[in-house]
Coordinates of C-alpha atoms in Angstrom, one line a residue:
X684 CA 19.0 -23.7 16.6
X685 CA 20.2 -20.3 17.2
X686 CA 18.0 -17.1 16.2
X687 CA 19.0 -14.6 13.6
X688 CA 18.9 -11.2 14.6
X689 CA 18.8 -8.0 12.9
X690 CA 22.0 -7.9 11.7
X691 CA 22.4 -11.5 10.9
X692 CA 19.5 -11.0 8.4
X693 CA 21.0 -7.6 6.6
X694 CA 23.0 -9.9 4.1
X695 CA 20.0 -12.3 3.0
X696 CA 17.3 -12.0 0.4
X697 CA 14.0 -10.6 1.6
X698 CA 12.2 -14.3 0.9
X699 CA 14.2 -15.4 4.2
X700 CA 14.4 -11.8 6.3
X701 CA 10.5 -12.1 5.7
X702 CA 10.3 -15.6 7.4
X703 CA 12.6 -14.6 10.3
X704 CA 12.2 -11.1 11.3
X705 CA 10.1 -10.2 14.2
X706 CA 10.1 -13.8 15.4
X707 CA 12.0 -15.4 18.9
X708 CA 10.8 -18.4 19.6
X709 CA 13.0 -18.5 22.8
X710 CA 10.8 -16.0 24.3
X711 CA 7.8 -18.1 23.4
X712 CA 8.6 -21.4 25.0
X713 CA 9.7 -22.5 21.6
X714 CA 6.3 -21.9 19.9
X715 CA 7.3 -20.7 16.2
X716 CA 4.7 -17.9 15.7
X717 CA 4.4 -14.8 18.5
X718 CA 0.9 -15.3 20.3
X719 CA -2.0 -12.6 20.4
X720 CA -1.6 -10.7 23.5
X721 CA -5.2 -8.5 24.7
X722 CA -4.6 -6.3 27.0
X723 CA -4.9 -2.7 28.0
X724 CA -3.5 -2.9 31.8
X725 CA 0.0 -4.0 32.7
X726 CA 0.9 -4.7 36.3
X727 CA 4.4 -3.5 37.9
X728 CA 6.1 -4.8 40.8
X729 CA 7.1 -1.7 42.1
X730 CA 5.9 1.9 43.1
X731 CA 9.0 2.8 41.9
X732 CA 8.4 0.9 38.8
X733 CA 4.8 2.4 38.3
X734 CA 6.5 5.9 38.6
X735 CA 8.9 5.8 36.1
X736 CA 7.3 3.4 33.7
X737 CA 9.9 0.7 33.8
X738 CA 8.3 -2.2 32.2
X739 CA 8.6 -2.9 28.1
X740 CA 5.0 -2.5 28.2
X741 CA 3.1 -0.3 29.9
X742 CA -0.3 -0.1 29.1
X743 CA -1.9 -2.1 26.0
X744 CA -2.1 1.3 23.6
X745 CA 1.7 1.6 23.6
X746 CA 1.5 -2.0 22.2
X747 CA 2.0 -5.9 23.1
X748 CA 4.6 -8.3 22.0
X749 CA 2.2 -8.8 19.3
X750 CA 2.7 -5.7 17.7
X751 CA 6.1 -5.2 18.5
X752 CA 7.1 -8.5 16.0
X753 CA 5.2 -7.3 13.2
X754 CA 6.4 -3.6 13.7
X755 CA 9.9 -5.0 13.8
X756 CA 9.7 -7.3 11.1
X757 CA 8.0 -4.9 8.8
X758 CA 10.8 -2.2 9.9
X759 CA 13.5 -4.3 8.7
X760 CA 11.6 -5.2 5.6
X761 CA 11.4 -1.1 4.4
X762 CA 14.4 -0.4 5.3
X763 CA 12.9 1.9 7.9
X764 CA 14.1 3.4 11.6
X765 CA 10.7 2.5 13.0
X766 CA 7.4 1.5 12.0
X767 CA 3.8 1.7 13.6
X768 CA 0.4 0.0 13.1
X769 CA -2.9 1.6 13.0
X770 CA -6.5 0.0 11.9
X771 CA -6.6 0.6 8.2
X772 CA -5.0 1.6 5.3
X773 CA -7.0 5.2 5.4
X774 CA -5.9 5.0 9.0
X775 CA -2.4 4.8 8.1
X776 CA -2.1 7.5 5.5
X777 CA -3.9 10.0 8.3
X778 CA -1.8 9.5 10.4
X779 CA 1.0 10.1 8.3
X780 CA 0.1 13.5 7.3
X781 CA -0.8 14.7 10.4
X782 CA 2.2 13.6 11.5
X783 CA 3.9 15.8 9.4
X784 CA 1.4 19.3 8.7
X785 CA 0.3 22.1 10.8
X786 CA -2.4 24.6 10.6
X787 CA -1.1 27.2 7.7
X788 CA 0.8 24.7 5.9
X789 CA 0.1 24.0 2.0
X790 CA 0.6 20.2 0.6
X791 CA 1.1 19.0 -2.6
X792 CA -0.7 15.8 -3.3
X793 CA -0.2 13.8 -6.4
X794 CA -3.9 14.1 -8.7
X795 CA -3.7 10.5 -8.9
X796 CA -3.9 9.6 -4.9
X797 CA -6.7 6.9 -3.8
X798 CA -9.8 9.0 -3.9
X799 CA -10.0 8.9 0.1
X800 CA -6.5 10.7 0.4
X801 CA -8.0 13.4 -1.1
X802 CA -11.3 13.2 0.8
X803 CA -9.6 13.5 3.8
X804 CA -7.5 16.6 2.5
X805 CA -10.2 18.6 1.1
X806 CA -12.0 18.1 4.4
X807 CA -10.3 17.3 7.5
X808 CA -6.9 19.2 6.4
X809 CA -8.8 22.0 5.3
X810 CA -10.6 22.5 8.1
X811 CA -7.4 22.5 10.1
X812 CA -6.0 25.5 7.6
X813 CA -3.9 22.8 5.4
X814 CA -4.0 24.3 1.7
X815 CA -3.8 21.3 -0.8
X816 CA -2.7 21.5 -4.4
X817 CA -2.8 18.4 -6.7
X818 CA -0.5 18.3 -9.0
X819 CA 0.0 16.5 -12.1
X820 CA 2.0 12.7 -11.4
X821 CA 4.0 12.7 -14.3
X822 CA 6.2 16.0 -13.2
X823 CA 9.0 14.8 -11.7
X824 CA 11.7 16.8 -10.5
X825 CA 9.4 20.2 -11.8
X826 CA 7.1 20.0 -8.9
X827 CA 10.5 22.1 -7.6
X828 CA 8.3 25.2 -9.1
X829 CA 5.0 24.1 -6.9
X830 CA 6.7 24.3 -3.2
X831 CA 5.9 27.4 -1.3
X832 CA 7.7 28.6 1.5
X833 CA 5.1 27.1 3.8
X834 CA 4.8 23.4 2.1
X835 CA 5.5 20.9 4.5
X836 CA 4.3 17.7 2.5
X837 CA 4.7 16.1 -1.0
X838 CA 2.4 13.0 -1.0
X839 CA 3.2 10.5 -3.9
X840 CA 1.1 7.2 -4.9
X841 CA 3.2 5.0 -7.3
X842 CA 1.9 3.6 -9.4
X843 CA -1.5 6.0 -9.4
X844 CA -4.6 3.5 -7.3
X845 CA -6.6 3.4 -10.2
X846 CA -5.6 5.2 -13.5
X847 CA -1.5 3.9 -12.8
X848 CA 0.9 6.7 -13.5
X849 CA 4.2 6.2 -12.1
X850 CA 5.8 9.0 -10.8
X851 CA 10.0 9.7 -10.3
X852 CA 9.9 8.8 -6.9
X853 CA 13.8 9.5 -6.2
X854 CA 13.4 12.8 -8.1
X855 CA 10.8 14.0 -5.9
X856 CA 12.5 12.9 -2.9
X857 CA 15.9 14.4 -3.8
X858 CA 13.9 17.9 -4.8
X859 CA 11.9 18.1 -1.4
X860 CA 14.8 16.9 1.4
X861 CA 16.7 19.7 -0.4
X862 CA 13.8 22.2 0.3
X863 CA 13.5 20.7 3.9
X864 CA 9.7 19.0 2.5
X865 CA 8.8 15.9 4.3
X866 CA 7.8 12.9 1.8
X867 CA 5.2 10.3 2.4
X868 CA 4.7 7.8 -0.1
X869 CA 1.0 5.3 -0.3
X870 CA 3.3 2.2 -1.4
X871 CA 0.8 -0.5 -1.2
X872 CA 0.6 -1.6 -4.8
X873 CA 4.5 -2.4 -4.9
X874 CA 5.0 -3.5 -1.2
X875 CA 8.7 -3.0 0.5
X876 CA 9.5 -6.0 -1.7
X877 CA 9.3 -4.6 -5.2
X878 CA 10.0 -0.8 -3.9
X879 CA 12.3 -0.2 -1.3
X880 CA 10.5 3.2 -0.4
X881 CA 13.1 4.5 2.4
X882 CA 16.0 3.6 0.3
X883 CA 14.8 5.3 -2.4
X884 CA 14.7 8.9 -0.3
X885 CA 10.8 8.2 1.1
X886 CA 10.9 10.0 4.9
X887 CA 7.7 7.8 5.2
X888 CA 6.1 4.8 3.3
X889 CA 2.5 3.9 4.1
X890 CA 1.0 0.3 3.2
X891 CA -2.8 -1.0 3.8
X892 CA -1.5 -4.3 5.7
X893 CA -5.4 -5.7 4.1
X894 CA -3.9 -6.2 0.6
X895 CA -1.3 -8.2 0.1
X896 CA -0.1 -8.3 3.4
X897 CA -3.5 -10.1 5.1
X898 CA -3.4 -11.5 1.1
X899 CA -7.2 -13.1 2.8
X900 CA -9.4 -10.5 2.5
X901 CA -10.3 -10.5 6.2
X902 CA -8.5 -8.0 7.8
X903 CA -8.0 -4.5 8.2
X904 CA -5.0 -3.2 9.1
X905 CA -2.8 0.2 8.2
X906 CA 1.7 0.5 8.8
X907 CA 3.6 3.6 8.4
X908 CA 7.5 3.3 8.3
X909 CA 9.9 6.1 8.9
X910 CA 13.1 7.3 8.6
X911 CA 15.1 8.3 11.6
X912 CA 14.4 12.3 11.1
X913 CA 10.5 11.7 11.1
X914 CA 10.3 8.8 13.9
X915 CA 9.8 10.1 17.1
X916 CA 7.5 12.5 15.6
X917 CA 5.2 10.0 13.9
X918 CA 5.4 7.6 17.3
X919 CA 4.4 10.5 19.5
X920 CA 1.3 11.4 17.2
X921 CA 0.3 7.6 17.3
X922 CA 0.5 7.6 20.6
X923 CA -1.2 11.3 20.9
X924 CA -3.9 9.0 18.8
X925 CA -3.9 5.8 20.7
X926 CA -5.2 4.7 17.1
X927 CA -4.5 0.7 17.6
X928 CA -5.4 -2.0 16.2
X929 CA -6.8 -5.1 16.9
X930 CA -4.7 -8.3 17.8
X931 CA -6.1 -10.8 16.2
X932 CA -5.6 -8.6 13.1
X933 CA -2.2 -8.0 13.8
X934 CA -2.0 -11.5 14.4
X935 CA -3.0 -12.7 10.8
X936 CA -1.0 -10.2 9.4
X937 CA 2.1 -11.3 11.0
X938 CA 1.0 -14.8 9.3
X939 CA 0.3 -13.6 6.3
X940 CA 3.7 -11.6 6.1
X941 CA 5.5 -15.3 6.0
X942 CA 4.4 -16.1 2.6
X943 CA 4.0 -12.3 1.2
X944 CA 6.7 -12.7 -1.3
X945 CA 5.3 -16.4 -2.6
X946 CA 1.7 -14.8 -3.0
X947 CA 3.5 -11.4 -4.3
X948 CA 5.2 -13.1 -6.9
X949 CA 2.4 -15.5 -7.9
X950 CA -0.1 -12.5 -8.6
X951 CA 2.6 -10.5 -10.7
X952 CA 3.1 -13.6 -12.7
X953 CA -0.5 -14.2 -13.2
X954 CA -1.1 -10.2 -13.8
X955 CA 1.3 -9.7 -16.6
X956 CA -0.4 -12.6 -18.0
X957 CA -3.6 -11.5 -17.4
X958 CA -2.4 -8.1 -18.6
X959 CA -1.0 -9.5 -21.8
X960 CA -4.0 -11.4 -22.8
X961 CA -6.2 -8.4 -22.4
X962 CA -3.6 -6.3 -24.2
X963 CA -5.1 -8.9 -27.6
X964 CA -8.4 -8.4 -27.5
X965 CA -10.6 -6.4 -29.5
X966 CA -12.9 -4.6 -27.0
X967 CA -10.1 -3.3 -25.0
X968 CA -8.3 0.0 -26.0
X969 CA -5.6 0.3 -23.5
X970 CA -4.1 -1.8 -20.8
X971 CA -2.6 0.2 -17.8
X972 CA 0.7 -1.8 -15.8
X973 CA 3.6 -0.1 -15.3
X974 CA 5.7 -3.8 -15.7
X975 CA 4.1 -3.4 -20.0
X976 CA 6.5 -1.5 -22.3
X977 CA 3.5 -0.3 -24.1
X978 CA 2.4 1.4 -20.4
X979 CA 3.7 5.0 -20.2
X980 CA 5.5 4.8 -16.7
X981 CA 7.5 1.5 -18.4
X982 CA 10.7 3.0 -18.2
X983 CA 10.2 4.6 -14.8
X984 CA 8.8 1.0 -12.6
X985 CA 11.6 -0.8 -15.0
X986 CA 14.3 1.6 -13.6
X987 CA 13.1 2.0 -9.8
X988 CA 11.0 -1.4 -9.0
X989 CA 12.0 -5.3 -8.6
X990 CA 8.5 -6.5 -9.4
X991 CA 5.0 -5.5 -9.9
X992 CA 1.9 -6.9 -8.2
X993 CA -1.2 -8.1 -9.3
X994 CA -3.7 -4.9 -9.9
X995 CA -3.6 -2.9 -13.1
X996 CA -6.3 -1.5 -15.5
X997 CA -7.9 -1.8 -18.7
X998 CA -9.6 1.0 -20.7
X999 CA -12.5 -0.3 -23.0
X1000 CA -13.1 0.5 -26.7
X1001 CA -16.7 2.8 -26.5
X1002 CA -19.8 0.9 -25.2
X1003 CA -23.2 1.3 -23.5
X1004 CA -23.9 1.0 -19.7
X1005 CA -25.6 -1.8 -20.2
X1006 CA -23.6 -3.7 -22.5
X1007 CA -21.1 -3.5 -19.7
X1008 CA -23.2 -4.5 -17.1
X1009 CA -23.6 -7.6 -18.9
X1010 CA -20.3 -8.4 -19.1
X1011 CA -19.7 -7.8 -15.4
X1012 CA -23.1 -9.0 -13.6
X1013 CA -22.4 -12.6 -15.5
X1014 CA -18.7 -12.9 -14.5
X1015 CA -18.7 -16.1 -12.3
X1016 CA -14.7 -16.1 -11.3
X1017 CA -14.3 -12.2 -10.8
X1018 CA -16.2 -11.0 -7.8
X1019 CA -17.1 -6.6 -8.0
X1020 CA -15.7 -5.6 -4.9
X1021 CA -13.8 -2.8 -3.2
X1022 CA -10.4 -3.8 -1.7
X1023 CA -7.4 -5.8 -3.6
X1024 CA -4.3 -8.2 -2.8
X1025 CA -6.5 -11.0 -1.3
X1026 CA -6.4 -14.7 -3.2
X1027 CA -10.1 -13.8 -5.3
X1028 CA -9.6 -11.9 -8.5
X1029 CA -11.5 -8.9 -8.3
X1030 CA -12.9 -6.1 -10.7
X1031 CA -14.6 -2.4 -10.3
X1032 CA -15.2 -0.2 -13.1
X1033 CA -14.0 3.1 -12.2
X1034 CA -14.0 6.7 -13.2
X1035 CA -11.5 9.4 -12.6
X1036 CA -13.3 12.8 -14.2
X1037 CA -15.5 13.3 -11.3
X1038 CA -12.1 14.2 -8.8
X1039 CA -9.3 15.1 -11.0
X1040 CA -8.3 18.8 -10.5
X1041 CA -5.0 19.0 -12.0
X1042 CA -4.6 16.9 -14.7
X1043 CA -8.1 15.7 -17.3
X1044 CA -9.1 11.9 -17.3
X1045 CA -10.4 11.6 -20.9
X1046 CA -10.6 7.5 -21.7
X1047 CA -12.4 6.4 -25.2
X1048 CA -14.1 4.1 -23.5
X1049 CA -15.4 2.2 -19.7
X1050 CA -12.4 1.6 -17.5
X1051 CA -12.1 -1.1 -15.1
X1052 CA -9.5 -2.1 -12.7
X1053 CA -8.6 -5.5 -11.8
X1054 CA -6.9 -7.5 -9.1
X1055 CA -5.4 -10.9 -10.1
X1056 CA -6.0 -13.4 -7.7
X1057 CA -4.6 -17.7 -7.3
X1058 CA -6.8 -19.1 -9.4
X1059 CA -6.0 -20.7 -12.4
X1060 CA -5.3 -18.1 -15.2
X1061 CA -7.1 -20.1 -18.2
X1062 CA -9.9 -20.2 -15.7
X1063 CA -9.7 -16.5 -15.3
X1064 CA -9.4 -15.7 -19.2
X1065 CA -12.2 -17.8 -20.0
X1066 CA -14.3 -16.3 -17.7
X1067 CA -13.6 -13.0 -19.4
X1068 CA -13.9 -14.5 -22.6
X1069 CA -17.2 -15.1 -21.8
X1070 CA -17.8 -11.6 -20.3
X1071 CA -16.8 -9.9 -23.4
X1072 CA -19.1 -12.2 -25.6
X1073 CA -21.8 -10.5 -23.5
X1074 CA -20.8 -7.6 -24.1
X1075 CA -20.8 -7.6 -27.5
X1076 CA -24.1 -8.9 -27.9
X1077 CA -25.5 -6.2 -26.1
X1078 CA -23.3 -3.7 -27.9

């Protein structure tokens, strides 16, 4: 058998680039699947060699063969120049933005960004002298009228992490590379397989490698991609950082990757069902994913996505505390936990008015968002079915 390489792989679907990339067996003794390497020292044969750093590796920070196949695989996969891994999702969009700001710079963060984004630009930023302004997810080409001459960042979630607006990413991109404004997209919830974020003008994509890349819910693990402009600066802040992460993580993500698209396209089949069925029911007012033509960013994720994953919320018709509690406390299938992508459906309630600066939250009703998990979808339904019976009775 002889191995694919890089540019063997540009003409095939991602289903096969995603079981080949990163992978040579011929440097493994045959094994199939790239071994965990530990390590922080590497030896050289040489003085000479120590002097100038001539080795692949040279100490376990700058990464291990390990990390090197799932960087390279998940590179090819985004379309990227480069890619590195850090030790969670948070991890991976902090690194991304300090990557790209400096003291005095102002940001513009989309209002809908995962609640820890904005955590960690209201405080560490700001304590740096990084000015953030949230703006409004639906604007689109306008935000043209929120760049100041000292911006240096538009940060864009799409679809938004709970509430699911989707936002012109291409748009945005084409507004800020002609105002020289670097863009960084959170594109967990789509994955490089239903958005190609660098292809679609993203300088760089982050993705929290525990969703649907671990797809087991026992990991943690953080990848930002970049284009060839913002590379070298992203690698040098990682390794400024040293911010690694562990092996065996990287490990089980590099096995997960293999079957990403199967258990990608398995939860967007049994979301929209999911989806549709809650779409029917009484107690629910509004269901919010992008892949519904009822949804408001329809047009948008039908124009600039190939799929849609497995998370999306509801908004409930008006009811007491504790009628939802009931529903939730005596769900048996869906477990109330933080975290998404993994093979257990999940479900939070959540509640945006308590953060949101520039646009309002205003639901009727409770909102809850859920992840679609493998299990059997009638399973799943009438597990709900009974929630809602619940909740009802309560009132």
């Amino acid at each position: 058998m002889t191995e694919t390489t890089p540019d063997d792989r540009k003409g095939l679907k991602a289903k096969t680039r995603l079981i080949h990339a990163g992978r040579r067996p011929s440097e493994q003794f045959g094994f199939v699947n790239t071994p965990i390497y530990r390590g922080s020292t590497v030896l050289f044969p040489t003085l000479d060699d120590l002097t100038r750093r001539n080795a692949k590796f040279s100490y376990g920070t700058q990464g291990t063969p390990t990390t090197e196949a799932l960087e390279t695989a998940w590179t090819e996969l985004s379309g990227a120049a480069g890619t590195v891994l850090v030790p969670s999702g948070l991890a991976a969009i902090s690194l991304a933005l300090l990557t790209a700001v400096k003291a005095g710079d102002h940001i513009l963060v989309t209002d809908s960004a995962y609640r820890p984004t904005r955590i960690f630009c209201d405080g560490i930023l700001a304590r740096m002298g990084v000015e953030t302004t949230y703006y409004d997810p639906w604007i689109g080409a306008g935000i043209e009228a929120l760049i100041r001459a000292n911006t240096s960042v538009i940060f864009l979630e799409a679809p938004g992490s709970q509430s699911f607006e989707m936002q012109d990413v291409p748009a945005i991109a084409k507004v800020a590379r002609a105002k020289g404004v670097c863009t960084i997209l959170d594109n967990t919830w789509a994955t490089p397989i239903f958005f190609p974020p660098h292809e679609r003008g993203v300088d760089m994509a982050i993705e929290a490698g525990t969703k649907y890349l671990s797809g087991h819910s026992d990991l943690l693990l953080g990848l930002v991609s970049a284009n060839a402009q913002w590379l070298n600066r992203l690698r040098a802040t990682f390794d400024a950082f040293a911010m690694c992460p562990g092996p065996e993580d990287v490990f089980l993500a590099l096995r997960g990757l293999r079957t990403l698209d199967l258990r990608l396209r398995e939860a967007e089949r049994q979301g929209l069902a999911l989806a549709t069925w809650l779409a029917e029911r009484d107690e629910v007012a509004v269901v919010l994913h992008p892949a519904l033509p009822s949804c408001p960013g329809h047009a948008l994720w039908k124009r600039d996505f190939l799929g849609s994953s497995g998370l999306f919320s509801v908004i409930l018709r008006p009811c007491s505390t504790a009628a939802l509690a009931a529903m939730l406390d005596g769900l048996k299938l869906f477990g109330m936990g933080f975290s998404w992508g993994g093979f257990e459906s999940l479900v939070i309630p959540f509640d945006c008015r308590v953060y949101r600066t520039a646009t309002q939250w205003s639901p009727p009703g409770p909102a809850l968002r859920f992840s679609v998990g493998l299990e059997d979808i009638e399973d799943l339904k009438a597990d709900l079915a009974e929630g809602f019976e619940r909740l009802r009775a309560v009132g």
